[in-house]
CSV table of C-alpha atoms in Angstrom, one decimal:
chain,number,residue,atom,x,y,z
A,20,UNK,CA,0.0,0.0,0.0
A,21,UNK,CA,0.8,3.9,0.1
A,22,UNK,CA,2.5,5.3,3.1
A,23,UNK,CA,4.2,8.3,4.2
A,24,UNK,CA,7.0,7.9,7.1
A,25,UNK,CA,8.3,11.4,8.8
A,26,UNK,CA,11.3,12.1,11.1
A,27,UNK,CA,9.6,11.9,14.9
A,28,UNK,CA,9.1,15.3,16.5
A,29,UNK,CA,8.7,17.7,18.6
A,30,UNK,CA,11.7,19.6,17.1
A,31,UNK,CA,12.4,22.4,18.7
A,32,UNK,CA,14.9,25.3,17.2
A,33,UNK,CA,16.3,29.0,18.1
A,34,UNK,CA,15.1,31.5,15.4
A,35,UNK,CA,17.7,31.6,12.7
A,36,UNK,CA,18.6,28.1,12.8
A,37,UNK,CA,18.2,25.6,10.0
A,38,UNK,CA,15.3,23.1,9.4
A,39,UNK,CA,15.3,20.2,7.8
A,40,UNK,CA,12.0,17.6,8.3
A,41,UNK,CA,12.8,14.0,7.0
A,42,UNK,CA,9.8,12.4,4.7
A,43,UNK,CA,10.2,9.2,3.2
A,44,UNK,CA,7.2,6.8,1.3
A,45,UNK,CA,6.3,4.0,-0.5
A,46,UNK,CA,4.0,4.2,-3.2
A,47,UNK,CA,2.7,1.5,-5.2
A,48,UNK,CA,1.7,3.9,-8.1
A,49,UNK,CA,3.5,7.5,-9.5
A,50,UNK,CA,3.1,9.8,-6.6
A,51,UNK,CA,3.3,13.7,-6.5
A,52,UNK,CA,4.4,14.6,-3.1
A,53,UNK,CA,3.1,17.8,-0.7
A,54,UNK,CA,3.8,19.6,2.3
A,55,UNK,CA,0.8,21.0,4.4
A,56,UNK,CA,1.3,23.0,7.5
A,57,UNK,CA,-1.3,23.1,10.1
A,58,UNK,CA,-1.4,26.2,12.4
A,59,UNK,CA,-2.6,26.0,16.3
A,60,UNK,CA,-6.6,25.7,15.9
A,61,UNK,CA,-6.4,26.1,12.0
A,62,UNK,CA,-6.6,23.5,8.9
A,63,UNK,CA,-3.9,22.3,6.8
A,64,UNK,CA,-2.5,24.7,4.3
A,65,UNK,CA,-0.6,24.0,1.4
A,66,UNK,CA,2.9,24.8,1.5
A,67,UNK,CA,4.6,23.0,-1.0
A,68,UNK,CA,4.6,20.8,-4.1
A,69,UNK,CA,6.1,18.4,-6.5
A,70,UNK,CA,4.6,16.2,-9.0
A,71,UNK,CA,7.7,14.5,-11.0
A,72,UNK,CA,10.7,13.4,-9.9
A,73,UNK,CA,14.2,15.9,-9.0
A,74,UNK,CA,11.2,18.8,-9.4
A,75,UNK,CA,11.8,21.2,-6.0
A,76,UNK,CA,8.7,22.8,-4.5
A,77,UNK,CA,9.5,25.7,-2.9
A,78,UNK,CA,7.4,28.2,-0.5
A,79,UNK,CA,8.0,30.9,1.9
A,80,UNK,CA,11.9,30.0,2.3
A,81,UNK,CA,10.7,26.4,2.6
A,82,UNK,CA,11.8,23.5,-0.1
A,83,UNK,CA,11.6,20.0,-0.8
A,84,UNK,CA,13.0,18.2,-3.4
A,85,UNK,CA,11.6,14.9,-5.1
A,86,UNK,CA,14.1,12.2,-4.6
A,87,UNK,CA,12.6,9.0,-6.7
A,88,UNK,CA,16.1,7.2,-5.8
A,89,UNK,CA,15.6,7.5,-2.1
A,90,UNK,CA,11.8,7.7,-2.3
A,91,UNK,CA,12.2,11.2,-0.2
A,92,UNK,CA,10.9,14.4,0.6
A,93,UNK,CA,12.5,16.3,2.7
A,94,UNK,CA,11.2,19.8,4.3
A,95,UNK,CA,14.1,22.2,4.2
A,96,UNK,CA,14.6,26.0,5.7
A,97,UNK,CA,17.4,28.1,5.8
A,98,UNK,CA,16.8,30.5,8.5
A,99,UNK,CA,13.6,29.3,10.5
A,100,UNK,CA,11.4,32.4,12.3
A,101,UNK,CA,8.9,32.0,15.4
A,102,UNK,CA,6.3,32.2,13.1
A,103,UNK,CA,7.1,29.0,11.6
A,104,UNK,CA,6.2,27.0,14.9
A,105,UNK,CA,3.3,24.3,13.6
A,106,UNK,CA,3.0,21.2,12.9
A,107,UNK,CA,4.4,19.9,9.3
A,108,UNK,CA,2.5,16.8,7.4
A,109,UNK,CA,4.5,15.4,4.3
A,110,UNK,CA,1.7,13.5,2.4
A,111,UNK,CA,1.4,12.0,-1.2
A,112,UNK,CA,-1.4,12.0,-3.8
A,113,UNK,CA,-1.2,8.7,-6.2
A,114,UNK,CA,-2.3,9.0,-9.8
A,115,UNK,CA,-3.7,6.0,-10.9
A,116,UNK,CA,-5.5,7.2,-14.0
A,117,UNK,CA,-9.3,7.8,-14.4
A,118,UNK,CA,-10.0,6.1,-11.2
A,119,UNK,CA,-7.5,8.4,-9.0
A,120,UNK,CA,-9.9,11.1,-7.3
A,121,UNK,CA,-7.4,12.9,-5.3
A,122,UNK,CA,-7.3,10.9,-2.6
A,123,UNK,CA,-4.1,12.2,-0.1
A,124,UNK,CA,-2.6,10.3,2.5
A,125,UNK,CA,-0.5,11.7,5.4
A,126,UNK,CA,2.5,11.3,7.6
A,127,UNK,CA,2.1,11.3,10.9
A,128,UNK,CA,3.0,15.0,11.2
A,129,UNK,CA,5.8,16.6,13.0
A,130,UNK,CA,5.5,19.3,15.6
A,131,UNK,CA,8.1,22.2,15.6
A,132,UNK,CA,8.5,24.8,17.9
A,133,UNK,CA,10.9,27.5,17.0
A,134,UNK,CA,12.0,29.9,19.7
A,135,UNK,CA,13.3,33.3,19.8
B,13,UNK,CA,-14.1,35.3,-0.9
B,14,UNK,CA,-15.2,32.6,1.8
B,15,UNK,CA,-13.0,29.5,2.1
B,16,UNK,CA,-13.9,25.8,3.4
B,17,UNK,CA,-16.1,26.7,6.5
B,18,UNK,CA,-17.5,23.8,8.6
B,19,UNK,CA,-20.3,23.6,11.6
B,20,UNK,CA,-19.8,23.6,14.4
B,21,UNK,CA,-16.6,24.0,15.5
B,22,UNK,CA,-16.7,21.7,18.5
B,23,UNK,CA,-19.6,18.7,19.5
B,24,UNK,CA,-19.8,16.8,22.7
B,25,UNK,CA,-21.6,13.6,22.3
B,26,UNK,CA,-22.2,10.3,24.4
B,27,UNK,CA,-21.1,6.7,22.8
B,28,UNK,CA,-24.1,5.3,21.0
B,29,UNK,CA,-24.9,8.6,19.8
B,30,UNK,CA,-25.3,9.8,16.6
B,31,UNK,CA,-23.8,13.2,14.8
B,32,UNK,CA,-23.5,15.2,11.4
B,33,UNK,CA,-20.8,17.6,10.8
B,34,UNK,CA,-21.2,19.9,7.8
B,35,UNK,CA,-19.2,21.4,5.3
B,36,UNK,CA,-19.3,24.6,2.8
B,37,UNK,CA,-16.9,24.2,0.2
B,38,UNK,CA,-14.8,27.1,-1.4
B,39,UNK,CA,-16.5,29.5,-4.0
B,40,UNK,CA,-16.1,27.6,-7.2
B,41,UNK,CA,-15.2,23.9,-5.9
B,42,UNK,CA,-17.7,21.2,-6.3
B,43,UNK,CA,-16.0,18.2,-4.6
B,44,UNK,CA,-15.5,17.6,-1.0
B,45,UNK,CA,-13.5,15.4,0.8
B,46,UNK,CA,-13.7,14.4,4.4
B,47,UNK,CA,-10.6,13.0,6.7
B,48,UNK,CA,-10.4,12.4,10.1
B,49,UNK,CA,-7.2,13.8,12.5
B,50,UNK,CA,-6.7,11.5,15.7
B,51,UNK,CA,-4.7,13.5,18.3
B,52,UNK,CA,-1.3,13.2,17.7
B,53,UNK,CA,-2.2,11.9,14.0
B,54,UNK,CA,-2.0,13.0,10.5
B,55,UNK,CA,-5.0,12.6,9.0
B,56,UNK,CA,-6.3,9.8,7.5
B,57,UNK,CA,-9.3,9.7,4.2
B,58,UNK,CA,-12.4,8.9,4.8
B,59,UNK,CA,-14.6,9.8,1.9
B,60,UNK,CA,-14.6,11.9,-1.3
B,61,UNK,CA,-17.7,13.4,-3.1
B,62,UNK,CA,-18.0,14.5,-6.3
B,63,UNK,CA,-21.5,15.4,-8.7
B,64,UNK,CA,-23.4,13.9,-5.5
B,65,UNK,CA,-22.1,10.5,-5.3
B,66,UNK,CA,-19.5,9.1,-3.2
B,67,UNK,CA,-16.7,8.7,-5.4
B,68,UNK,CA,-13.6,7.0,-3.0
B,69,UNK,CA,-13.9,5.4,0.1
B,70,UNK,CA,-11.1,4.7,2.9
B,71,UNK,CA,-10.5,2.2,5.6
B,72,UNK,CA,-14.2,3.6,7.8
B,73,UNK,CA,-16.6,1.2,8.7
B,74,UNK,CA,-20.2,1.7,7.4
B,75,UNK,CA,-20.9,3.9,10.5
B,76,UNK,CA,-19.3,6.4,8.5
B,77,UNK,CA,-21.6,7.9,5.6
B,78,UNK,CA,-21.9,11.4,3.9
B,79,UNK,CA,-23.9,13.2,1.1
B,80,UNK,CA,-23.7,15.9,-1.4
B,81,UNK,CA,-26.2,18.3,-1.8
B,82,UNK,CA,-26.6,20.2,-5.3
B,83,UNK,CA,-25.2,23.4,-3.9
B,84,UNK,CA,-22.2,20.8,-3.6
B,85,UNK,CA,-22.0,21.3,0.4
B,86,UNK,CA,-21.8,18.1,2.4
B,87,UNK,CA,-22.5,16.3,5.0
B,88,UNK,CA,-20.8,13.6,7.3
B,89,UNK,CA,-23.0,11.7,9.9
B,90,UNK,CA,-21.6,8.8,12.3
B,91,UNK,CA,-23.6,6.6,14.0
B,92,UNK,CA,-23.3,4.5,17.1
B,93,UNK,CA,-20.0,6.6,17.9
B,94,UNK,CA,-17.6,5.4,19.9
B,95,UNK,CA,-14.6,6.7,22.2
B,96,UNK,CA,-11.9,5.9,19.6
B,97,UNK,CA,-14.2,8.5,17.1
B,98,UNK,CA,-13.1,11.3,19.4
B,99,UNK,CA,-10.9,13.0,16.8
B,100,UNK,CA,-10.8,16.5,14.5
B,101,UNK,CA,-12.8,16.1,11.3
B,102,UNK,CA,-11.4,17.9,8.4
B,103,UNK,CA,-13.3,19.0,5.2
B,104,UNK,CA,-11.1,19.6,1.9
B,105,UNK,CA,-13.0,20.9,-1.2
B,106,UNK,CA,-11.3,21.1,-4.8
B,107,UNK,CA,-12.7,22.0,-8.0
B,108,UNK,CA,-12.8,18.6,-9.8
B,109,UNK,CA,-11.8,15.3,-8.7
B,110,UNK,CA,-9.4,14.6,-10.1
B,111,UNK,CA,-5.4,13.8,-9.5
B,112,UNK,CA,-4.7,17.4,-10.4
B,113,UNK,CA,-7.3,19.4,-8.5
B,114,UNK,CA,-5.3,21.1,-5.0
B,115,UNK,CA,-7.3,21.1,-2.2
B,116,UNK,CA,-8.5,23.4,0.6
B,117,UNK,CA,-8.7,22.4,3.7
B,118,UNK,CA,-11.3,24.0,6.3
B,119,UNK,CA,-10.1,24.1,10.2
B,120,UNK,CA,-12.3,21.2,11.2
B,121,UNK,CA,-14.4,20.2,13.6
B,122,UNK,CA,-13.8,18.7,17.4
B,123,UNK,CA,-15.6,15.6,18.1
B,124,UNK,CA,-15.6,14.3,21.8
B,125,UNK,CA,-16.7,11.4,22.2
B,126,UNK,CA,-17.4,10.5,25.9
């Protein structure tokens, strides 16, 4: 089946510091590969994309680069800020042709906590 | 212009119970998609709706049911709930169904089961 492994949290940081957020999966189709960020109290957003192997999404500072090789997706930041503290969700969308309806499924999501 | 609102925001039920949570999709989207977010979890797929049928089911027992209405809103009732139902249900609309179509999430609603 389809799964989505991330790097246990919390992780905590001092402002400024890098980020990196380790996402690995196994897909049994050709997945494209997301990073949502969920706020405290808020739904998921949409930070991030790729949909092809070696593409790099890239939001806000943030980036991710497709790894097909290492069937990765790591969550990247050069200079994290306090208002990055949420919790990050690596998840992947399969498409299986006319059948695929979007369905997305998730890591288990990792909390970080950046402080000044 | 209004995104992916749900009602209510929080619920308190008893096990056995039955409850519907609803879901407004954004302006323009005619497909929702329902997931439930255990404490602690990422979420997990429940159901997906698109042109009033259900369209792609996950792992969910048949306690677990939804609808479309034509205004492409939707609704998710469980019955019987249990404790381990205690979770935050999410609603994601998109316009289309397909692989391609990005979703928007709304920020959910808190079900306590006790």
């Amino acid at each position: 089946g389809n799964s989505v492994t991330q790097m246990e949290g919390p992780v905590t940081l001092s402002e400024e510091a890098f980020l990196t957020i380790n996402c690995t999966y196994t897909a049994t189709g050709y997945p494209s590969l997301f990073w949502y960020v969920q706020y405290p109290g808020e739904g998921l957003q949409l930070l991030l994309k790729a949909t092809k192997a070696d593409d790099k999404g890239s939001n806000k500072g943030f980036e991710a680069t497709y790894r097909k090789e290492t069937t990765s997706f790591h969550l990247e930041k050069g200079s994290v800020q306090v208002s990055d503290s949420a919790v990050y969700f690596c998840a992947l969308k399969i498409n299986a042709g006319g059948t695929s309806y979007g369905k997305l499924t998730f890591g288990q999501g990792t909390i970080l906590t950046v402080h000044p | 212009d209004a995104g992916v609102t749900q009602s209510p925001t929080h619920l308190i039920k008893t096990r056995g119970q039955q409850v519907t949570l609803r879901c407004s999709p954004k302006s323009g989207h005619d497909t929702v998609s329902w997931y439930q977010q255990a404490l602690g979890q990422g979420p997990q797929f429940i159901f997906q709706y698109y042109e009033e049928e259900e369209r792609q089911r996950g792992n969910f027992p048949d306690r677990f049911s939804g609808h479309q209405f034509p205004n492409y809103s939707s609704e998710l009732n469980v019955n019987a709930l249990l404790l381990g139902d205690s979770a935050l249900y999410l609603c994601a609309s998109s316009f289309g169904a397909g692989f391609l179509s990005p979703l928007h999430f709304g920020n959910g609603t808190r079900l306590t089961v006790t």
